[in-house]
């Protein structure tokens, strides 16, 4: 059974309403949580690409990615949990796992299910919520993985058009 039904949540996947690149995050994280995400990517065999600036490199340990010099470019990890869905993790800080998705790629029930599955995998691995905020509206999540419910749930009412 689907965590969310497309007809109920499609307003949260409208790039014009939410911004095309909403912020997805795991708050109150640690270097160990970041490493858990990297291990999950490797275990699941998801296609991925780690880079620092324009340079593609082998995926390092989380501690190395997060301990760069202050003037260095922020490393990022592109992960394709499915062929058509891309998540871009940015190693800004060790206390929050942070990534973007493109809402234009997340249209329809099938892609929604893939996205919810991805959030579930991360949330279960870390035992923490995974929250999605509208682009530029940090701290106001509209949906996310709920640890207690063990599924992705709405965190606010859908907007009426």
mmCIF file with all atom_site columns, C-alpha atoms in Angstrom:
data_model
loop_
_atom_site.group_PDB
_atom_site.id
_atom_site.type_symbol
_atom_site.label_atom_id
_atom_site.label_alt_id
_atom_site.label_comp_id
_atom_site.label_asym_id
_atom_site.label_entity_id
_atom_site.label_seq_id
_atom_site.pdbx_PDB_ins_code
_atom_site.Cartn_x
_atom_site.Cartn_y
_atom_site.Cartn_z
_atom_site.occupancy
_atom_site.B_iso_or_equiv
_atom_site.pdbx_formal_charge
_atom_site.auth_seq_id
_atom_site.auth_comp_id
_atom_site.auth_asym_id
_atom_site.auth_atom_id
_atom_site.pdbx_PDB_model_num
ATOM 1   C CA . UNK A 1 1   ? 0.000  0.000  0.000   1.00 0.00 ? 1   UNK A CA 1
ATOM 2   C CA . UNK A 1 2   ? 1.265  3.479  -0.906  1.00 0.00 ? 2   UNK A CA 1
ATOM 3   C CA . UNK A 1 3   ? 2.336  5.826  1.891   1.00 0.00 ? 3   UNK A CA 1
ATOM 4   C CA . UNK A 1 4   ? 0.704  8.744  0.083   1.00 0.00 ? 4   UNK A CA 1
ATOM 5   C CA . UNK A 1 5   ? -1.754 8.941  -2.778  1.00 0.00 ? 5   UNK A CA 1
ATOM 6   C CA . UNK A 1 6   ? -0.846 11.205 -5.679  1.00 0.00 ? 6   UNK A CA 1
ATOM 7   C CA . UNK A 1 7   ? -4.331 12.712 -5.903  1.00 0.00 ? 7   UNK A CA 1
ATOM 8   C CA . UNK A 1 8   ? -4.098 13.768 -2.244  1.00 0.00 ? 8   UNK A CA 1
ATOM 9   C CA . UNK A 1 9   ? -0.610 15.301 -2.352  1.00 0.00 ? 9   UNK A CA 1
ATOM 10  C CA . UNK A 1 10  ? 0.062  16.502 -5.889  1.00 0.00 ? 10  UNK A CA 1
ATOM 11  C CA . UNK A 1 11  ? -0.059 20.150 -4.737  1.00 0.00 ? 11  UNK A CA 1
ATOM 12  C CA . UNK A 1 12  ? 3.108  19.449 -2.683  1.00 0.00 ? 12  UNK A CA 1
ATOM 13  C CA . UNK A 1 13  ? 4.833  18.324 -5.878  1.00 0.00 ? 13  UNK A CA 1
ATOM 14  C CA . UNK A 1 14  ? 3.840  21.371 -7.940  1.00 0.00 ? 14  UNK A CA 1
ATOM 15  C CA . UNK A 1 15  ? 7.103  23.205 -8.775  1.00 0.00 ? 15  UNK A CA 1
ATOM 16  C CA . UNK A 1 16  ? 5.220  26.517 -9.121  1.00 0.00 ? 16  UNK A CA 1
ATOM 17  C CA . UNK A 1 17  ? 3.788  26.275 -5.587  1.00 0.00 ? 17  UNK A CA 1
ATOM 18  C CA . UNK A 1 18  ? 6.666  24.571 -3.773  1.00 0.00 ? 18  UNK A CA 1
ATOM 19  C CA . UNK A 1 19  ? 9.653  25.664 -5.826  1.00 0.00 ? 19  UNK A CA 1
ATOM 20  C CA . UNK A 1 20  ? 11.257 23.083 -8.104  1.00 0.00 ? 20  UNK A CA 1
ATOM 21  C CA . UNK A 1 21  ? 13.944 22.026 -5.594  1.00 0.00 ? 21  UNK A CA 1
ATOM 22  C CA . UNK A 1 22  ? 12.463 21.492 -2.132  1.00 0.00 ? 22  UNK A CA 1
ATOM 23  C CA . UNK A 1 23  ? 14.802 20.939 0.778   1.00 0.00 ? 23  UNK A CA 1
ATOM 24  C CA . UNK A 1 24  ? 14.834 17.423 2.182   1.00 0.00 ? 24  UNK A CA 1
ATOM 25  C CA . UNK A 1 25  ? 16.612 16.937 5.469   1.00 0.00 ? 25  UNK A CA 1
ATOM 26  C CA . UNK A 1 26  ? 17.315 14.775 8.479   1.00 0.00 ? 26  UNK A CA 1
ATOM 27  C CA . UNK A 1 27  ? 17.612 17.152 11.458  1.00 0.00 ? 27  UNK A CA 1
ATOM 28  C CA . UNK A 1 28  ? 19.684 16.458 14.563  1.00 0.00 ? 28  UNK A CA 1
ATOM 29  C CA . UNK A 1 29  ? 22.071 14.306 12.570  1.00 0.00 ? 29  UNK A CA 1
ATOM 30  C CA . UNK A 1 30  ? 25.686 13.327 13.162  1.00 0.00 ? 30  UNK A CA 1
ATOM 31  C CA . UNK A 1 31  ? 28.717 12.211 11.194  1.00 0.00 ? 31  UNK A CA 1
ATOM 32  C CA . UNK A 1 32  ? 27.576 8.656  11.967  1.00 0.00 ? 32  UNK A CA 1
ATOM 33  C CA . UNK A 1 33  ? 24.200 9.406  10.350  1.00 0.00 ? 33  UNK A CA 1
ATOM 34  C CA . UNK A 1 34  ? 25.918 10.729 7.250   1.00 0.00 ? 34  UNK A CA 1
ATOM 35  C CA . UNK A 1 35  ? 27.993 7.548  7.159   1.00 0.00 ? 35  UNK A CA 1
ATOM 36  C CA . UNK A 1 36  ? 24.797 5.526  7.525   1.00 0.00 ? 36  UNK A CA 1
ATOM 37  C CA . UNK A 1 37  ? 23.430 7.218  4.393   1.00 0.00 ? 37  UNK A CA 1
ATOM 38  C CA . UNK A 1 38  ? 26.645 6.512  2.475   1.00 0.00 ? 38  UNK A CA 1
ATOM 39  C CA . UNK A 1 39  ? 26.579 2.881  3.608   1.00 0.00 ? 39  UNK A CA 1
ATOM 40  C CA . UNK A 1 40  ? 22.911 2.594  2.583   1.00 0.00 ? 40  UNK A CA 1
ATOM 41  C CA . UNK A 1 41  ? 23.689 3.932  -0.902  1.00 0.00 ? 41  UNK A CA 1
ATOM 42  C CA . UNK A 1 42  ? 26.457 1.343  -1.289  1.00 0.00 ? 42  UNK A CA 1
ATOM 43  C CA . UNK A 1 43  ? 24.383 -1.537 0.127   1.00 0.00 ? 43  UNK A CA 1
ATOM 44  C CA . UNK A 1 44  ? 21.399 -0.801 -2.112  1.00 0.00 ? 44  UNK A CA 1
ATOM 45  C CA . UNK A 1 45  ? 23.621 -0.485 -5.157  1.00 0.00 ? 45  UNK A CA 1
ATOM 46  C CA . UNK A 1 46  ? 22.058 2.830  -6.094  1.00 0.00 ? 46  UNK A CA 1
ATOM 47  C CA . UNK A 1 47  ? 23.878 4.579  -8.903  1.00 0.00 ? 47  UNK A CA 1
ATOM 48  C CA . UNK A 1 48  ? 25.825 7.472  -7.413  1.00 0.00 ? 48  UNK A CA 1
ATOM 49  C CA . UNK A 1 49  ? 28.517 10.045 -8.156  1.00 0.00 ? 49  UNK A CA 1
ATOM 50  C CA . UNK A 1 50  ? 30.551 11.950 -5.558  1.00 0.00 ? 50  UNK A CA 1
ATOM 51  C CA . UNK A 1 51  ? 32.258 15.176 -6.538  1.00 0.00 ? 51  UNK A CA 1
ATOM 52  C CA . UNK A 1 52  ? 34.098 18.126 -5.104  1.00 0.00 ? 52  UNK A CA 1
ATOM 53  C CA . UNK A 1 53  ? 33.612 21.074 -7.422  1.00 0.00 ? 53  UNK A CA 1
ATOM 54  C CA . UNK A 1 54  ? 33.840 19.671 -10.937 1.00 0.00 ? 54  UNK A CA 1
ATOM 55  C CA . UNK A 1 55  ? 36.106 16.791 -9.904  1.00 0.00 ? 55  UNK A CA 1
ATOM 56  C CA . UNK A 1 56  ? 34.474 13.359 -9.664  1.00 0.00 ? 56  UNK A CA 1
ATOM 57  C CA . UNK A 1 57  ? 36.097 11.283 -6.928  1.00 0.00 ? 57  UNK A CA 1
ATOM 58  C CA . UNK A 1 58  ? 35.579 7.915  -5.223  1.00 0.00 ? 58  UNK A CA 1
ATOM 59  C CA . UNK A 1 59  ? 33.065 8.147  -2.399  1.00 0.00 ? 59  UNK A CA 1
ATOM 60  C CA . UNK A 1 60  ? 34.964 8.921  0.816   1.00 0.00 ? 60  UNK A CA 1
ATOM 61  C CA . UNK A 1 61  ? 33.987 8.241  4.412   1.00 0.00 ? 61  UNK A CA 1
ATOM 62  C CA . UNK A 1 62  ? 31.517 10.834 5.723   1.00 0.00 ? 62  UNK A CA 1
ATOM 63  C CA . UNK A 1 63  ? 34.064 12.267 8.129   1.00 0.00 ? 63  UNK A CA 1
ATOM 64  C CA . UNK A 1 64  ? 36.412 13.128 5.241   1.00 0.00 ? 64  UNK A CA 1
ATOM 65  C CA . UNK A 1 65  ? 33.643 14.729 3.152   1.00 0.00 ? 65  UNK A CA 1
ATOM 66  C CA . UNK A 1 66  ? 32.506 16.847 6.093   1.00 0.00 ? 66  UNK A CA 1
ATOM 67  C CA . UNK A 1 67  ? 35.987 17.946 7.243   1.00 0.00 ? 67  UNK A CA 1
ATOM 68  C CA . UNK A 1 68  ? 37.030 20.057 4.301   1.00 0.00 ? 68  UNK A CA 1
ATOM 69  C CA . UNK A 1 69  ? 38.858 23.403 4.560   1.00 0.00 ? 69  UNK A CA 1
ATOM 70  C CA . UNK A 1 70  ? 36.583 26.431 5.031   1.00 0.00 ? 70  UNK A CA 1
ATOM 71  C CA . UNK A 1 71  ? 37.426 27.783 1.562   1.00 0.00 ? 71  UNK A CA 1
ATOM 72  C CA . UNK A 1 72  ? 36.864 24.454 -0.246  1.00 0.00 ? 72  UNK A CA 1
ATOM 73  C CA . UNK A 1 73  ? 33.819 23.832 -2.401  1.00 0.00 ? 73  UNK A CA 1
ATOM 74  C CA . UNK A 1 74  ? 31.001 21.915 -0.745  1.00 0.00 ? 74  UNK A CA 1
ATOM 75  C CA . UNK A 1 75  ? 31.138 18.271 -1.845  1.00 0.00 ? 75  UNK A CA 1
ATOM 76  C CA . UNK A 1 76  ? 27.991 16.692 -3.179  1.00 0.00 ? 76  UNK A CA 1
ATOM 77  C CA . UNK A 1 77  ? 26.763 13.202 -3.851  1.00 0.00 ? 77  UNK A CA 1
ATOM 78  C CA . UNK A 1 78  ? 24.299 12.494 -6.634  1.00 0.00 ? 78  UNK A CA 1
ATOM 79  C CA . UNK A 1 79  ? 22.177 9.406  -5.933  1.00 0.00 ? 79  UNK A CA 1
ATOM 80  C CA . UNK A 1 80  ? 19.692 7.785  -8.295  1.00 0.00 ? 80  UNK A CA 1
ATOM 81  C CA . UNK A 1 81  ? 17.434 5.534  -6.176  1.00 0.00 ? 81  UNK A CA 1
ATOM 82  C CA . UNK A 1 82  ? 15.625 4.797  -9.452  1.00 0.00 ? 82  UNK A CA 1
ATOM 83  C CA . UNK A 1 83  ? 16.593 5.589  -13.015 1.00 0.00 ? 83  UNK A CA 1
ATOM 84  C CA . UNK A 1 84  ? 14.302 8.625  -13.184 1.00 0.00 ? 84  UNK A CA 1
ATOM 85  C CA . UNK A 1 85  ? 14.742 10.086 -9.690  1.00 0.00 ? 85  UNK A CA 1
ATOM 86  C CA . UNK A 1 86  ? 17.853 12.011 -8.590  1.00 0.00 ? 86  UNK A CA 1
ATOM 87  C CA . UNK A 1 87  ? 18.702 13.170 -5.055  1.00 0.00 ? 87  UNK A CA 1
ATOM 88  C CA . UNK A 1 88  ? 21.659 15.496 -4.533  1.00 0.00 ? 88  UNK A CA 1
ATOM 89  C CA . UNK A 1 89  ? 23.203 15.345 -1.062  1.00 0.00 ? 89  UNK A CA 1
ATOM 90  C CA . UNK A 1 90  ? 25.253 18.358 0.011   1.00 0.00 ? 90  UNK A CA 1
ATOM 91  C CA . UNK A 1 91  ? 27.802 18.016 2.787   1.00 0.00 ? 91  UNK A CA 1
ATOM 92  C CA . UNK A 1 92  ? 27.144 21.449 4.355   1.00 0.00 ? 92  UNK A CA 1
ATOM 93  C CA . UNK A 1 93  ? 27.182 20.392 8.016   1.00 0.00 ? 93  UNK A CA 1
ATOM 94  C CA . UNK A 1 94  ? 27.506 17.257 10.096  1.00 0.00 ? 94  UNK A CA 1
ATOM 95  C CA . UNK A 1 95  ? 24.389 17.995 12.176  1.00 0.00 ? 95  UNK A CA 1
ATOM 96  C CA . UNK A 1 96  ? 21.929 17.763 9.289   1.00 0.00 ? 96  UNK A CA 1
ATOM 97  C CA . UNK A 1 97  ? 21.749 15.382 6.354   1.00 0.00 ? 97  UNK A CA 1
ATOM 98  C CA . UNK A 1 98  ? 20.633 17.663 3.538   1.00 0.00 ? 98  UNK A CA 1
ATOM 99  C CA . UNK A 1 99  ? 19.554 16.862 -0.005  1.00 0.00 ? 99  UNK A CA 1
ATOM 100 C CA . UNK A 1 100 ? 17.531 18.216 -2.899  1.00 0.00 ? 100 UNK A CA 1
ATOM 101 C CA . UNK A 1 101 ? 15.156 16.535 -5.289  1.00 0.00 ? 101 UNK A CA 1
ATOM 102 C CA . UNK A 1 102 ? 13.618 17.988 -8.437  1.00 0.00 ? 102 UNK A CA 1
ATOM 103 C CA . UNK A 1 103 ? 9.823  18.035 -8.240  1.00 0.00 ? 103 UNK A CA 1
ATOM 104 C CA . UNK A 1 104 ? 9.630  17.936 -12.027 1.00 0.00 ? 104 UNK A CA 1
ATOM 105 C CA . UNK A 1 105 ? 10.979 14.368 -11.750 1.00 0.00 ? 105 UNK A CA 1
ATOM 106 C CA . UNK A 1 106 ? 8.455  13.377 -9.073  1.00 0.00 ? 106 UNK A CA 1
ATOM 107 C CA . UNK A 1 107 ? 5.186  13.476 -10.986 1.00 0.00 ? 107 UNK A CA 1
ATOM 108 C CA . UNK A 1 108 ? 2.577  10.714 -10.677 1.00 0.00 ? 108 UNK A CA 1
ATOM 109 C CA . UNK A 1 109 ? 1.958  7.828  -8.285  1.00 0.00 ? 109 UNK A CA 1
ATOM 110 C CA . UNK A 1 110 ? 4.853  5.652  -9.465  1.00 0.00 ? 110 UNK A CA 1
ATOM 111 C CA . UNK A 1 111 ? 7.492  8.342  -8.900  1.00 0.00 ? 111 UNK A CA 1
ATOM 112 C CA . UNK A 1 112 ? 5.821  9.377  -5.624  1.00 0.00 ? 112 UNK A CA 1
ATOM 113 C CA . UNK A 1 113 ? 6.061  5.775  -4.441  1.00 0.00 ? 113 UNK A CA 1
ATOM 114 C CA . UNK A 1 114 ? 9.761  5.666  -5.387  1.00 0.00 ? 114 UNK A CA 1
ATOM 115 C CA . UNK A 1 115 ? 10.397 8.926  -3.513  1.00 0.00 ? 115 UNK A CA 1
ATOM 116 C CA . UNK A 1 116 ? 8.518  7.751  -0.420  1.00 0.00 ? 116 UNK A CA 1
ATOM 117 C CA . UNK A 1 117 ? 10.452 4.488  -0.529  1.00 0.00 ? 117 UNK A CA 1
ATOM 118 C CA . UNK A 1 118 ? 13.720 6.434  -0.638  1.00 0.00 ? 118 UNK A CA 1
ATOM 119 C CA . UNK A 1 119 ? 12.711 8.559  2.374   1.00 0.00 ? 119 UNK A CA 1
ATOM 120 C CA . UNK A 1 120 ? 11.618 5.400  4.227   1.00 0.00 ? 120 UNK A CA 1
ATOM 121 C CA . UNK A 1 121 ? 14.951 3.690  3.560   1.00 0.00 ? 121 UNK A CA 1
ATOM 122 C CA . UNK A 1 122 ? 16.891 6.658  4.931   1.00 0.00 ? 122 UNK A CA 1
ATOM 123 C CA . UNK A 1 123 ? 14.560 7.171  7.899   1.00 0.00 ? 123 UNK A CA 1
ATOM 124 C CA . UNK A 1 124 ? 14.610 3.515  8.876   1.00 0.00 ? 124 UNK A CA 1
ATOM 125 C CA . UNK A 1 125 ? 18.403 3.304  8.579   1.00 0.00 ? 125 UNK A CA 1
ATOM 126 C CA . UNK A 1 126 ? 18.914 6.362  10.778  1.00 0.00 ? 126 UNK A CA 1
ATOM 127 C CA . UNK A 1 127 ? 15.884 5.923  13.034  1.00 0.00 ? 127 UNK A CA 1
ATOM 128 C CA . UNK A 1 128 ? 15.088 9.595  12.438  1.00 0.00 ? 128 UNK A CA 1
ATOM 129 C CA . UNK A 1 129 ? 12.504 11.690 10.603  1.00 0.00 ? 129 UNK A CA 1
ATOM 130 C CA . UNK A 1 130 ? 13.221 12.749 7.024   1.00 0.00 ? 130 UNK A CA 1
ATOM 131 C CA . UNK A 1 131 ? 11.451 16.039 6.283   1.00 0.00 ? 131 UNK A CA 1
ATOM 132 C CA . UNK A 1 132 ? 10.615 17.913 3.063   1.00 0.00 ? 132 UNK A CA 1
ATOM 133 C CA . UNK A 1 133 ? 10.298 21.714 3.215   1.00 0.00 ? 133 UNK A CA 1
ATOM 134 C CA . UNK A 1 134 ? 9.180  23.895 0.304   1.00 0.00 ? 134 UNK A CA 1
ATOM 135 C CA . UNK A 1 135 ? 12.135 25.505 -1.462  1.00 0.00 ? 135 UNK A CA 1
ATOM 136 C CA . UNK A 1 136 ? 13.209 28.554 0.540   1.00 0.00 ? 136 UNK A CA 1
ATOM 137 C CA . UNK A 1 137 ? 10.796 27.831 3.424   1.00 0.00 ? 137 UNK A CA 1
ATOM 138 C CA . UNK A 1 138 ? 13.148 25.994 5.770   1.00 0.00 ? 138 UNK A CA 1
ATOM 139 C CA . UNK A 1 139 ? 11.600 24.692 8.965   1.00 0.00 ? 139 UNK A CA 1
ATOM 140 C CA . UNK A 1 140 ? 8.077  24.259 7.600   1.00 0.00 ? 140 UNK A CA 1
ATOM 141 C CA . UNK A 1 141 ? 7.940  20.630 6.436   1.00 0.00 ? 141 UNK A CA 1
ATOM 142 C CA . UNK A 1 142 ? 4.927  19.530 4.416   1.00 0.00 ? 142 UNK A CA 1
ATOM 143 C CA . UNK A 1 143 ? 5.632  15.799 4.530   1.00 0.00 ? 143 UNK A CA 1
ATOM 144 C CA . UNK A 1 144 ? 8.169  13.381 5.857   1.00 0.00 ? 144 UNK A CA 1
ATOM 145 C CA . UNK A 1 145 ? 9.060  9.962  7.143   1.00 0.00 ? 145 UNK A CA 1
ATOM 146 C CA . UNK A 1 146 ? 7.561  9.447  10.599  1.00 0.00 ? 146 UNK A CA 1
ATOM 147 C CA . UNK A 1 147 ? 9.646  7.029  12.673  1.00 0.00 ? 147 UNK A CA 1
ATOM 148 C CA . UNK A 1 148 ? 6.749  5.935  14.910  1.00 0.00 ? 148 UNK A CA 1
ATOM 149 C CA . UNK A 1 149 ? 4.327  5.390  12.010  1.00 0.00 ? 149 UNK A CA 1
ATOM 150 C CA . UNK A 1 150 ? 7.141  3.798  9.915   1.00 0.00 ? 150 UNK A CA 1
ATOM 151 C CA . UNK A 1 151 ? 5.857  5.537  6.809   1.00 0.00 ? 151 UNK A CA 1
ATOM 152 C CA . UNK A 1 152 ? 5.819  8.858  4.978   1.00 0.00 ? 152 UNK A CA 1
ATOM 153 C CA . UNK A 1 153 ? 3.020  11.096 6.233   1.00 0.00 ? 153 UNK A CA 1
ATOM 154 C CA . UNK A 1 154 ? 1.630  14.550 5.574   1.00 0.00 ? 154 UNK A CA 1
ATOM 155 C CA . UNK A 1 155 ? 2.736  17.145 8.109   1.00 0.00 ? 155 UNK A CA 1
ATOM 156 C CA . UNK A 1 156 ? 0.370  19.873 6.937   1.00 0.00 ? 156 UNK A CA 1
ATOM 157 C CA . UNK A 1 157 ? -2.900 20.110 5.051   1.00 0.00 ? 157 UNK A CA 1
ATOM 158 C CA . UNK A 1 158 ? -2.733 20.183 1.242   1.00 0.00 ? 158 UNK A CA 1
ATOM 159 C CA . UNK A 1 159 ? -3.163 23.615 -0.302  1.00 0.00 ? 159 UNK A CA 1
ATOM 160 C CA . UNK A 1 160 ? -6.464 24.253 -2.011  1.00 0.00 ? 160 UNK A CA 1
ATOM 161 C CA . UNK A 1 161 ? -6.197 25.690 -5.497  1.00 0.00 ? 161 UNK A CA 1
#
